[in-house]
Amino acid sequence: MIQAFGLTSNPRQELPPAVDDVSFEAPTGRVTALLGARASGKTTAVRLMLELQQGRGITHFRGRPLHRIPHPSQEVGVLLGEVQGHPSRTVRGQLRMLCAAAGVPVQRADEVLEVVGIVSLREQRLCTLSRGMDRRLGLACALLADPHTLVLDGPADGLSAREGKWLHGILRAHASLGGTVLFTTHDAKEAARTADRVVTLEEGRVIADQCVADFSRTRLRPRVAVRSPHATRLGVLLAKEARATQRSVEVVNEGGNRLSVYGSNCADIGETAFRHSILVHQLADEVGDAGPAVSVPARTRTEEVRAAEPTVPQPAVADTSSVTDAPLPVLELSEETAALSALARAHARSAQEPPQSTGTFVSLPVDADLGGASSSASASAPAPPSGEQGTQASRIPSGPASALPPASLSPLPPPITTHPAPSPLRPLRYEVRRATGIATGYLTAAAVLVASAIVAVLLARTGRTPQAHLLAAWPQELPLPPAALGAGLLGAFAFGDEFRHPALAADRGTVPRRLGLLCAKLVVAAAIAVSLAFLVVASDAVLLHLVYGEELTKVPADWLSTFASWLALVVGCAWAGVLAAGVFRSTTAGLAAVLAVPILVVPLVQKALEGPSVRTAAGLPSRLRDLALVHWPFGAERVLAAGLRMIAQPVGSALMLSLTALLCAYLLTVLRPRAR
């Protein structure tokens, strides 16, 4: 069950809040629709429920707020907008990446692909999917962790009628298995066909909370549309006959030559018109949607009704001026049984109930400048209870939703604070699939290999470059070799704009501040950097051997320390890119931090190390060995000495300082929200 209490968004400058004190319930085993026109606050309410937006209020999912659920993706499946992911990632790769994030077996990806019917598209790129296929993939992402609750924002927007029926059948099947379904829509007919309960929003407030039967009677009632040059006379005659026979018939004059008759049928109206020789131009069954309320005072219509017919009771008229003319929906027997219309069930139940009133009602046009629009009692009344009292209460006239008394609002609810996205349950597997699921990394590595090979050949031609720099393709004029820059760029991709952690929602935050995920990213970035360093040295050595012979590819005497320094440089650049992109939430910032090491930090380190007062650490390995009174095995003192020499160099010192500063900044961003 979903229980929303007092959802209120923060005010927007001088404008009122988009959502103001919204409270409702979505019961378990039922499909609940959050209905409202465009810009009525549906999406804002959903974002407040999921703690994606700052505001006030609280939402319980089976008795617990979302931030207190250990694994939110296994409790709530979310579909907000389009599927967030890299355009070149495949459908199957996207789902497998989400499997690692949600902590479910990878076979679950193929299962949900079969459920949503896109198995044949599993190797398609996300950028090639149509609107309907993207909706199916979004539903597959929501169902991936087998959640108890589904929260979908406009799931049928942009779909065809057949795709919409299929989607609603999936939602109905999930609810029938004991789950909870909440979806938003602006189509009243869609809500009546699909939902068991309809919560109507207008201008950010709940104006109705009804079961589908009450909703269909008050907001989506069948009617007979009549057009006649003698519409006023025909309306009076229909009202008199209804009073004589004690039938509940409601006649609304919509202006001009048009009538809307509720509670009757085409045959009775046609016979009345024939008996009194009244010409009829149109006589058709329709389904009317009361639509959003307009700011017309309810007392104006009541006074006009009394003037027109004082012997008739004075209930308010449901608005039919903004009716969407559409024939009654025809349900095909070939559709899935799970997608049967809730509207048909509502009409069947309402047909068995006795009428609530035995009067007739005639309404005359309010004013010509209003275009026939009138105030909707059902759209502007507070949420009526179910049953007989709810039906009568829905016909009580009331003003627009904005005129509700302040006393009806609840006290100020507790604030909503957005929480960072949870870390993937399997971070290392998630990071491997994220990094290898797109071609960006492979293209970057290929570009680095080509650039390194070209630079190495050009440096060998000049003959003034040391062999170690020659194999690494590192000219003295460049601050860093192409391999180090490429490793830093690949590390920066880990926290770039492509990253959207989808464990709960699509846009919960680009950078989850979790140390487990950071460690996984550092491990993967180091592995990629080491592989890139090996490939660069190997490809440069092979190319130099083919072009210039063996004299340029001899193994140096201190190859171990030199190669260790080379690996440390490449891995350090990759880690700098990861940490900088994580701190600043930008790929560009990650690459800029890598370039800042030789351009800005190295000159500062050189100035700090200049001067005769600076002491050196010469002989430190031998003193450490004497202190330990044992001989280091496998020549470990030489490795330590090489590491110290590398740190003593300006580039090594600058890189160590940069990594330390970035790591401290990242830890600060992790610990600060927890301390709050």
XYZ file of C-alpha atoms in Angstrom:
676
model
C 0.000 0.000 0.000
C 1.104 3.552 -0.761
C 0.151 6.224 1.773
C 0.966 9.827 0.877
C 0.560 12.442 3.610
C 0.664 16.181 3.020
C 2.864 16.301 -0.086
C 3.719 19.951 -0.662
C 6.354 21.267 -3.056
C 8.490 24.288 -2.328
C 7.066 27.608 -3.617
C 8.445 28.840 -6.914
C 9.359 32.500 -6.290
C 6.011 34.338 -6.215
C 4.035 31.447 -7.724
C 2.033 29.020 -5.572
C 3.481 25.547 -5.021
C 2.876 23.041 -7.792
C 1.565 20.535 -5.208
C -0.236 21.681 -2.076
C -1.175 19.266 0.735
C -1.793 16.176 -1.402
C -2.819 13.101 0.589
C -4.201 9.822 -0.752
C -3.845 6.056 -0.550
C -3.186 3.420 -3.201
C -4.364 0.057 -1.797
C -2.610 -3.241 -2.337
C -3.951 -5.414 -5.130
C -5.515 -2.442 -6.903
C -4.574 -0.130 -9.755
C -4.753 3.537 -8.751
C -4.728 6.368 -11.273
C -3.490 9.867 -10.472
C -5.572 11.920 -12.896
C -5.031 15.533 -13.842
C -4.658 17.897 -16.749
C -1.303 19.098 -17.993
C 0.650 21.004 -15.324
C -1.753 19.875 -12.591
C 1.080 18.586 -10.372
C 1.038 14.843 -11.131
C 4.742 14.512 -11.905
C 5.706 16.765 -8.997
C 3.646 14.625 -6.635
C 5.366 11.471 -7.877
C 8.797 13.031 -7.466
C 7.927 14.090 -3.922
C 6.759 10.564 -3.157
C 10.070 9.145 -4.390
C 12.091 11.805 -2.532
C 13.534 13.129 -5.773
C 12.486 16.710 -5.087
C 12.665 18.982 -2.076
C 9.386 19.694 -0.337
C 7.260 18.655 2.611
C 5.282 15.552 3.435
C 5.975 11.864 3.683
C 5.059 8.742 1.732
C 4.945 5.238 3.176
C 5.434 2.169 1.030
C 3.970 -0.705 3.036
C 4.448 1.311 6.209
C 7.998 2.604 5.650
C 9.361 5.741 3.985
C 11.545 5.141 1.004
C 14.840 6.181 2.605
C 14.353 3.574 5.352
C 13.918 0.655 2.942
C 17.236 -1.276 2.672
C 16.903 -2.053 -1.042
C 14.439 0.411 -2.628
C 14.619 -1.091 -6.117
C 13.275 -4.378 -4.744
C 10.304 -2.586 -3.175
C 9.416 0.118 -5.717
C 9.706 -0.066 -9.495
C 9.802 3.370 -11.093
C 9.231 4.654 -14.611
C 9.854 8.376 -15.047
C 10.122 9.714 -18.566
C 12.332 7.973 -21.065
C 14.832 5.268 -20.202
C 18.075 6.898 -19.031
C 21.119 5.271 -20.547
C 23.893 5.711 -23.042
C 22.426 5.817 -26.579
C 24.891 3.213 -27.874
C 24.178 0.683 -25.129
C 22.140 -2.333 -26.143
C 18.807 -3.222 -24.601
C 20.183 -6.401 -23.103
C 23.330 -4.636 -21.870
C 21.229 -1.976 -20.154
C 19.156 -4.567 -18.329
C 22.188 -6.627 -17.327
C 23.817 -3.527 -15.896
C 20.663 -2.879 -13.884
C 20.685 -6.495 -12.688
C 24.058 -5.874 -11.051
C 22.729 -2.641 -9.539
C 19.624 -4.315 -8.130
C 21.431 -7.444 -6.968
C 19.397 -9.911 -9.037
C 20.704 -12.734 -11.257
C 21.630 -11.779 -14.777
C 19.066 -14.250 -16.167
C 16.361 -11.895 -14.936
C 17.128 -9.597 -17.887
C 16.043 -12.216 -20.416
C 12.937 -13.018 -18.370
C 11.634 -9.452 -18.313
C 12.434 -9.082 -22.016
C 10.056 -11.965 -22.670
C 7.412 -10.448 -20.396
C 7.388 -7.099 -22.194
C 7.694 -8.707 -25.620
C 10.956 -7.215 -26.933
C 13.187 -10.302 -26.992
C 13.877 -9.710 -30.674
C 15.233 -6.234 -29.867
C 17.722 -7.291 -27.195
C 20.721 -6.350 -29.367
C 19.253 -3.029 -30.519
C 20.809 0.236 -29.377
C 18.787 2.487 -27.102
C 18.971 5.317 -29.615
C 17.164 3.231 -32.250
C 14.084 2.365 -30.175
C 10.702 3.833 -31.022
C 8.454 5.460 -28.454
C 6.480 2.280 -27.882
C 9.579 0.116 -27.537
C 11.121 2.634 -25.131
C 7.992 2.400 -22.963
C 8.296 -1.391 -22.975
C 11.954 -1.174 -21.985
C 11.077 1.275 -19.204
C 8.485 -1.153 -17.883
C 11.073 -3.952 -18.057
C 13.473 -1.830 -15.976
C 10.726 -1.235 -13.419
C 9.893 -4.961 -13.206
C 13.514 -6.107 -13.119
C 13.863 -6.538 -9.344
C 10.320 -7.961 -8.991
C 9.103 -5.028 -6.852
C 5.906 -5.027 -4.858
C 4.938 -1.498 -5.939
C 4.972 0.111 -9.377
C 5.012 3.914 -9.707
C 4.698 4.987 -13.335
C 4.525 8.557 -14.607
C 2.527 8.711 -17.832
C 3.326 5.162 -18.973
C 0.903 5.265 -21.928
C 1.870 8.713 -23.243
C 2.592 8.515 -26.945
C 1.446 4.898 -27.317
C -1.114 3.619 -29.750
C -4.455 2.277 -28.546
C -3.341 -1.337 -28.864
C -0.031 -0.728 -27.070
C -1.909 1.135 -24.344
C -4.255 -1.808 -23.799
C -1.289 -4.158 -23.594
C 0.402 -1.923 -21.025
C -2.733 -1.697 -18.923
C -3.039 -5.475 -19.057
C 0.458 -5.795 -17.577
C -0.458 -3.385 -14.778
C -3.680 -5.271 -14.077
C -1.790 -8.578 -13.945
C 0.743 -7.141 -11.479
C -2.049 -5.899 -9.217
C -3.881 -9.222 -9.401
C -0.774 -10.939 -8.007
C -0.935 -8.797 -4.877
C 1.106 -5.809 -5.985
C 0.345 -2.098 -5.817
C 0.177 0.004 -8.977
C 0.055 3.799 -9.198
C 0.214 5.556 -12.556
C -0.429 9.094 -13.724
C -2.533 10.092 -16.718
C -4.345 13.078 -18.142
C -6.976 10.972 -19.950
C -10.102 10.373 -17.879
C -11.254 7.548 -20.136
C -7.924 5.763 -19.707
C -8.262 6.074 -15.940
C -11.802 4.680 -16.012
C -10.863 1.755 -18.249
C -7.774 0.753 -16.269
C -7.906 1.835 -12.633
C -9.845 0.590 -9.647
C -9.513 3.947 -7.907
C -9.032 7.429 -9.359
C -7.426 10.342 -7.502
C -8.059 13.613 -9.337
C -5.651 16.533 -9.059
C -6.340 20.100 -10.073
C -3.966 22.996 -9.537
C -1.887 20.848 -7.205
C -4.727 19.747 -4.892
C -6.808 16.605 -4.560
C -10.348 17.435 -5.627
C -11.695 13.884 -5.817
C -10.706 10.456 -4.512
C -13.232 7.945 -5.843
C -13.665 4.355 -6.767
C -14.061 3.812 -10.480
C -17.835 3.377 -10.235
C -18.349 6.775 -8.593
C -15.826 8.312 -10.944
C -17.663 6.966 -13.973
C -21.008 8.294 -12.731
C -19.775 11.744 -11.821
C -16.964 12.378 -14.278
C -17.457 9.989 -17.159
C -21.187 9.501 -17.568
C -22.888 8.230 -20.725
C -25.108 10.820 -22.364
C -27.150 11.513 -25.477
C -25.965 14.403 -27.631
C -28.869 16.211 -29.307
C -28.719 18.978 -31.915
C -31.930 20.680 -32.912
C -32.995 24.189 -33.979
C -35.622 23.952 -31.194
C -33.248 22.725 -28.477
C -34.747 24.822 -25.662
C -38.305 23.628 -26.350
C -37.150 20.017 -26.610
C -35.303 20.314 -23.290
C -38.415 21.579 -21.511
C -40.514 18.751 -22.967
C -37.973 16.121 -21.906
C -37.950 17.564 -18.369
C -41.759 17.468 -18.132
C -41.957 13.869 -19.309
C -39.234 12.859 -16.838
C -41.170 14.430 -13.951
C -44.359 12.759 -15.080
C -42.761 9.333 -15.202
C -40.567 9.979 -12.099
C -37.318 9.197 -13.915
C -33.908 10.676 -13.095
C -33.129 12.594 -16.261
C -30.744 15.524 -16.442
C -30.915 17.917 -19.393
C -28.132 20.431 -19.954
C -28.489 23.160 -22.570
C -24.960 23.816 -23.769
C -25.825 26.871 -25.806
C -27.056 27.298 -29.326
C -28.822 24.235 -30.650
C -27.090 21.588 -28.549
C -28.397 19.533 -25.625
C -26.758 16.902 -23.461
C -29.229 14.489 -21.875
C -28.108 12.244 -19.013
C -30.180 9.269 -17.856
C -32.087 8.727 -21.095
C -31.512 7.093 -24.462
C -31.799 7.887 -28.147
C -35.088 6.016 -28.574
C -36.994 7.927 -25.873
C -35.662 11.301 -27.002
C -36.456 10.528 -30.647
C -40.027 9.514 -29.803
C -40.537 12.724 -27.799
C -39.260 14.842 -30.660
C -41.470 12.958 -33.157
C -44.620 13.355 -31.058
C -44.132 17.106 -30.838
C -42.924 17.545 -34.448
C -39.485 18.822 -33.460
C -36.742 18.607 -36.060
C -33.597 16.812 -34.827
C -30.231 17.171 -36.596
C -28.176 14.863 -34.347
C -29.017 12.104 -31.900
C -26.049 10.042 -30.707
C -24.749 8.192 -27.643
C -21.545 9.669 -26.242
C -19.313 9.478 -23.196
C -18.619 12.828 -21.612
C -15.654 13.859 -19.478
C -16.411 16.608 -17.017
C -12.845 17.853 -17.363
C -11.147 20.389 -15.126
C -13.219 22.887 -13.233
C -13.366 26.515 -14.344
C -13.720 29.514 -12.112
C -17.469 30.054 -12.478
C -19.251 30.472 -9.114
C -21.594 27.611 -8.356
C -24.270 29.966 -7.014
C -24.626 31.548 -10.477
C -25.793 28.282 -11.977
C -28.063 27.590 -8.998
C -29.803 30.922 -9.327
C -30.363 30.421 -13.062
C -31.795 26.976 -12.435
C -34.277 28.396 -9.943
C -35.306 31.066 -12.403
C -35.809 28.540 -15.150
C -37.707 25.897 -13.194
C -38.469 26.580 -9.527
C -40.159 23.222 -8.850
C -37.042 21.211 -9.598
C -34.423 20.365 -6.939
C -31.275 22.434 -7.113
C -28.308 20.153 -7.425
C -25.324 21.431 -9.339
C -24.785 20.369 -12.918
C -21.810 18.376 -13.959
C -19.857 20.315 -16.514
C -20.384 19.124 -20.063
C -19.047 22.135 -21.869
C -15.510 20.852 -22.071
C -16.656 17.379 -23.066
C -14.486 15.326 -25.319
C -16.834 13.970 -27.939
C -16.031 10.332 -28.436
C -18.124 7.223 -28.976
C -18.391 4.576 -26.369
C -15.279 2.392 -26.380
C -15.760 -0.996 -27.999
C -13.826 -3.808 -26.344
C -12.603 -6.601 -28.562
C -12.864 -10.159 -27.331
C -9.422 -10.904 -28.720
C -7.693 -8.675 -26.151
C -6.108 -10.145 -23.059
C -8.479 -10.855 -20.218
C -6.201 -8.913 -17.858
C -6.918 -5.725 -19.859
C -10.748 -5.844 -19.595
C -12.230 -2.409 -19.110
C -13.004 -1.224 -15.585
C -15.517 1.157 -17.142
C -17.780 -1.733 -18.173
C -17.741 -3.107 -14.634
C -18.588 0.323 -13.267
C -21.596 0.677 -15.565
C -22.781 -2.820 -14.677
C -22.653 -2.041 -10.969
C -24.301 1.360 -11.353
C -27.126 -0.151 -13.404
C -28.077 -2.415 -10.475
C -28.204 0.423 -7.935
C -31.402 2.426 -7.413
C -31.349 6.030 -8.590
C -30.319 8.538 -5.951
C -32.819 11.218 -6.963
C -36.100 11.350 -8.862
C -36.016 14.877 -10.146
C -35.130 16.383 -13.461
C -32.818 19.196 -14.094
C -32.708 21.787 -16.820
C -29.805 24.173 -17.195
C -29.697 27.215 -19.419
C -26.509 28.800 -20.814
C -24.619 30.903 -18.302
C -23.225 33.552 -20.582
C -22.212 33.822 -24.168
C -18.729 35.094 -23.370
C -17.968 31.981 -21.344
C -18.219 29.803 -24.409
C -20.738 27.522 -22.745
C -18.314 26.567 -19.988
C -19.665 25.969 -16.532
C -18.416 24.991 -13.134
C -18.052 21.248 -12.572
C -19.313 20.130 -9.206
C -17.712 16.751 -9.527
C -14.398 18.240 -10.517
C -14.297 20.919 -7.871
C -15.870 19.127 -4.895
C -13.730 17.558 -2.213
C -13.170 13.824 -2.377
C -16.538 12.159 -1.697
C -16.771 8.868 0.154
C -17.879 5.748 -1.634
C -21.434 4.469 -1.611
C -24.689 6.364 -1.411
C -23.303 9.265 0.591
C -20.475 9.694 -1.877
C -22.921 9.903 -4.765
C -24.999 12.535 -3.068
C -21.991 14.498 -1.896
C -20.595 14.612 -5.395
C -23.662 16.554 -6.507
C -23.360 19.231 -3.825
C -22.352 22.521 -5.449
C -19.022 23.949 -4.474
C -16.558 26.490 -5.730
C -13.302 25.855 -7.522
C -10.514 23.959 -5.830
C -8.584 27.126 -5.130
C -11.454 28.371 -2.954
C -11.283 25.524 -0.454
C -11.321 26.803 3.128
C -7.940 26.919 4.858
C -9.334 24.906 7.779
C -9.561 21.819 5.542
C -5.788 21.752 5.075
C -3.709 19.572 7.364
C -0.947 21.011 9.568
C 2.445 21.624 8.027
C 3.905 18.199 7.147
C 7.518 17.203 7.781
C 10.109 18.253 5.171
C 11.203 15.995 2.345
C 14.968 15.807 1.821
C 16.394 14.186 -1.268
C 18.660 11.246 -0.542
C 21.571 10.060 -2.692
C 20.993 7.002 -4.787
C 21.929 3.738 -3.106
C 25.057 1.965 -4.190
C 24.730 -1.035 -6.514
C 24.435 -4.251 -4.576
C 27.166 -5.733 -6.776
C 29.325 -2.689 -7.513
C 32.284 -4.398 -9.188
C 30.080 -6.351 -11.580
C 28.018 -3.240 -12.207
C 31.082 -1.135 -13.013
C 32.545 -3.763 -15.360
C 29.297 -3.951 -17.328
C 28.924 -0.191 -17.336
C 32.444 0.363 -18.650
C 32.413 -2.424 -21.242
C 28.828 -2.053 -22.449
C 29.495 0.875 -24.788
C 32.049 1.540 -27.521
C 33.383 4.772 -26.029
C 36.134 3.059 -24.046
C 37.233 0.934 -26.982
C 37.358 3.920 -29.328
C 39.363 5.940 -26.790
C 41.865 3.114 -26.353
C 42.228 2.742 -30.128
C 42.816 6.484 -30.512
C 45.486 6.377 -27.775
C 47.298 3.468 -29.466
C 47.314 5.216 -32.846
C 48.479 8.525 -31.369
C 51.219 6.813 -29.331
C 52.487 4.917 -32.355
C 52.677 8.073 -34.465
C 54.436 10.042 -31.709
C 56.921 7.213 -31.085
C 57.882 7.026 -34.758
C 58.367 10.790 -34.960
C 60.454 10.856 -31.769
C 62.660 8.015 -32.999
C 63.349 9.932 -36.186
C 64.802 12.894 -34.289
C 67.106 10.647 -32.238
C 67.200 12.876 -29.156
C 64.650 11.072 -26.951
C 65.662 8.547 -24.252
C 64.554 4.995 -24.830
C 62.163 4.924 -21.877
C 60.360 8.043 -23.120
C 60.478 6.667 -26.644
C 58.639 3.471 -25.763
C 56.062 5.470 -23.794
C 55.719 8.014 -26.651
C 56.336 10.866 -24.221
C 58.034 13.877 -25.815
C 59.609 16.509 -23.606
C 57.317 19.178 -25.079
C 54.114 17.489 -23.862
C 53.106 17.580 -20.187
C 51.814 13.993 -20.296
C 52.026 11.125 -22.791
C 48.915 10.114 -24.795
C 48.515 6.957 -22.701
C 48.261 8.939 -19.448
C 45.769 11.364 -20.974
C 43.705 8.479 -22.339
C 43.710 6.713 -18.971
C 42.560 9.924 -17.281
C 39.760 10.333 -19.826
C 38.617 6.729 -19.349
C 38.612 7.293 -15.600
C 36.572 10.488 -16.005
C 33.933 8.576 -17.966
C 33.068 6.663 -14.774
C 31.239 9.674 -13.317
C 30.280 11.463 -16.501
C 26.907 12.623 -17.756
C 26.329 9.132 -19.132
C 26.119 7.747 -15.613
C 22.595 7.519 -14.221
C 22.354 5.168 -11.309
C 18.983 3.481 -11.894
C 18.662 1.376 -8.750
C 15.522 3.310 -7.886
C 14.796 6.122 -10.324
C 16.232 7.517 -13.499
C 17.308 10.950 -12.290
C 17.910 10.411 -8.578
C 21.426 11.795 -8.924
C 24.370 11.402 -11.230
C 26.912 10.463 -8.543
C 26.059 8.108 -5.681
C 28.369 8.903 -2.776
C 29.177 5.365 -1.680
C 32.681 4.120 -0.888
C 31.958 0.622 -2.166
C 31.093 1.970 -5.593
C 34.141 4.265 -5.507
C 36.434 1.321 -4.756
C 34.903 -0.637 -7.630
C 35.469 2.275 -9.987
C 39.079 2.676 -8.847
C 39.768 -1.034 -9.346
C 38.243 -1.083 -12.827
C 39.989 2.172 -13.787
C 43.332 0.783 -12.598
C 42.844 -2.440 -14.564
C 41.973 -0.505 -17.711
C 44.945 1.830 -17.227
C 47.399 -1.052 -16.723
C 46.062 -2.822 -19.810
C 46.380 0.388 -21.807
C 49.961 0.914 -20.574
C 50.977 -2.616 -21.624
C 49.344 -2.224 -25.038
C 51.004 1.134 -25.671
C 54.499 -0.094 -24.802
C 54.039 -3.338 -26.757
C 52.632 -1.659 -29.871
C 55.310 1.069 -29.841
C 58.082 -1.527 -29.428
C 56.761 -3.631 -32.311
C 56.386 -0.625 -34.594
C 59.843 0.749 -33.768
C 61.337 -2.698 -34.392
C 59.691 -2.879 -37.812
C 60.708 0.635 -38.843
C 64.142 1.182 -37.278
C 65.389 -2.231 -36.157
C 66.451 -3.744 -32.856
C 68.602 -0.906 -31.533
C 65.580 1.077 -30.318
C 63.814 -1.836 -28.613
C 66.493 -3.094 -26.255
C 65.430 -3.745 -22.673
C 67.008 -1.171 -20.327
C 68.952 -2.297 -17.288
C 66.551 -0.669 -14.817
C 63.470 -1.898 -16.640
C 61.680 -2.946 -13.453
C 61.736 0.434 -11.757
C 61.108 2.240 -15.021
C 58.084 0.142 -15.873
C 56.752 0.459 -12.312
C 57.025 4.231 -12.616
C 55.222 4.069 -15.959
C 52.356 2.013 -14.525
C 52.103 4.257 -11.489
C 51.847 7.343 -13.727
C 49.084 5.874 -15.871
C 47.116 4.482 -12.921
C 47.500 7.769 -11.026
C 46.080 9.717 -13.989
C 43.145 7.300 -14.237
C 42.393 7.660 -10.532
C 42.647 11.437 -10.769
C 40.029 11.379 -13.514
C 37.716 9.160 -11.453
C 37.969 11.254 -8.297
C 37.707 14.623 -10.046
C 34.676 13.549 -12.067
C 33.100 12.203 -8.873
C 33.697 15.405 -6.948
C 32.639 17.828 -9.688
C 30.088 15.505 -11.370
C 31.467 16.130 -14.835
C 33.624 14.248 -17.333
C 35.185 17.506 -18.475
C 36.204 18.319 -14.913
C 37.847 14.907 -14.578
C 39.972 15.413 -17.685
C 40.790 18.976 -16.596
C 42.067 17.671 -13.264
C 44.412 15.280 -15.093
C 45.778 18.107 -17.246
C 46.139 20.374 -14.229
C 48.742 18.027 -12.700
C 51.606 18.819 -15.115
C 50.443 22.329 -16.012
C 49.635 23.825 -12.600
C 50.730 21.481 -9.821
C 54.156 20.526 -11.200
C 55.448 24.147 -11.326
C 54.292 24.652 -7.756
C 56.085 21.505 -6.617
C 59.250 22.518 -8.457
C 59.268 25.878 -6.732
C 58.735 24.200 -3.383
C 61.649 21.808 -3.981
C 64.071 24.480 -5.210
C 66.713 25.958 -2.934
C 69.684 24.663 -0.924
C 67.691 24.228 2.272
C 65.698 21.302 0.874
C 66.995 17.966 2.137
C 66.940 14.788 0.057
C 66.034 11.257 1.060
C 69.148 9.623 -0.398
C 70.042 6.289 1.158
C 66.616 5.768 2.708
C 66.237 2.122 1.508
C 69.593 1.102 3.016
C 68.755 2.772 6.316
C 65.394 1.009 6.382
C 67.164 -2.296 5.750
C 69.616 -1.662 8.542
C 66.747 -0.763 10.826
C 64.938 -4.021 10.059
C 68.177 -6.034 10.539
C 67.049 -8.417 7.768
C 67.658 -8.609 4.060
C 64.658 -7.737 1.904
C 63.714 -10.624 -0.383
C 63.642 -10.411 -4.183
C 65.344 -7.020 -4.194
C 62.396 -5.191 -2.694
C 64.686 -2.326 -1.646
C 65.242 -1.512 -5.298
C 61.502 -1.332 -5.933
C 61.068 0.893 -2.903
C 63.922 3.096 -4.043
C 62.354 3.403 -7.478
C 59.044 4.371 -5.928
C 60.684 7.001 -3.766
C 62.585 8.387 -6.734
C 59.349 8.589 -8.688
C 57.612 10.450 -5.839
C 60.591 12.759 -5.552
C 60.168 13.791 -9.199
C 57.981 16.849 -9.818
C 55.342 14.933 -11.811
C 55.106 12.159 -9.232
C 54.885 14.592 -6.338
C 52.238 16.648 -8.108
C 50.219 13.548 -8.917
C 50.367 12.338 -5.310
C 49.245 15.729 -4.039
C 46.382 15.876 -6.524
C 45.171 12.386 -5.657
C 45.313 13.144 -1.949
C 43.353 16.379 -2.355
C 40.722 14.774 -4.586
C 40.303 11.796 -2.271
C 39.835 14.071 0.716
C 37.274 16.125 -1.193
C 35.371 12.995 -2.182
C 35.378 11.680 1.375
C 34.153 15.056 2.573
C 31.193 14.923 0.196
C 30.430 11.405 1.449
C 30.634 12.142 5.152
C 28.949 15.545 5.169
C 25.425 14.294 4.263
C 25.764 11.449 6.761
C 26.769 13.880 9.507
C 23.717 16.000 8.729
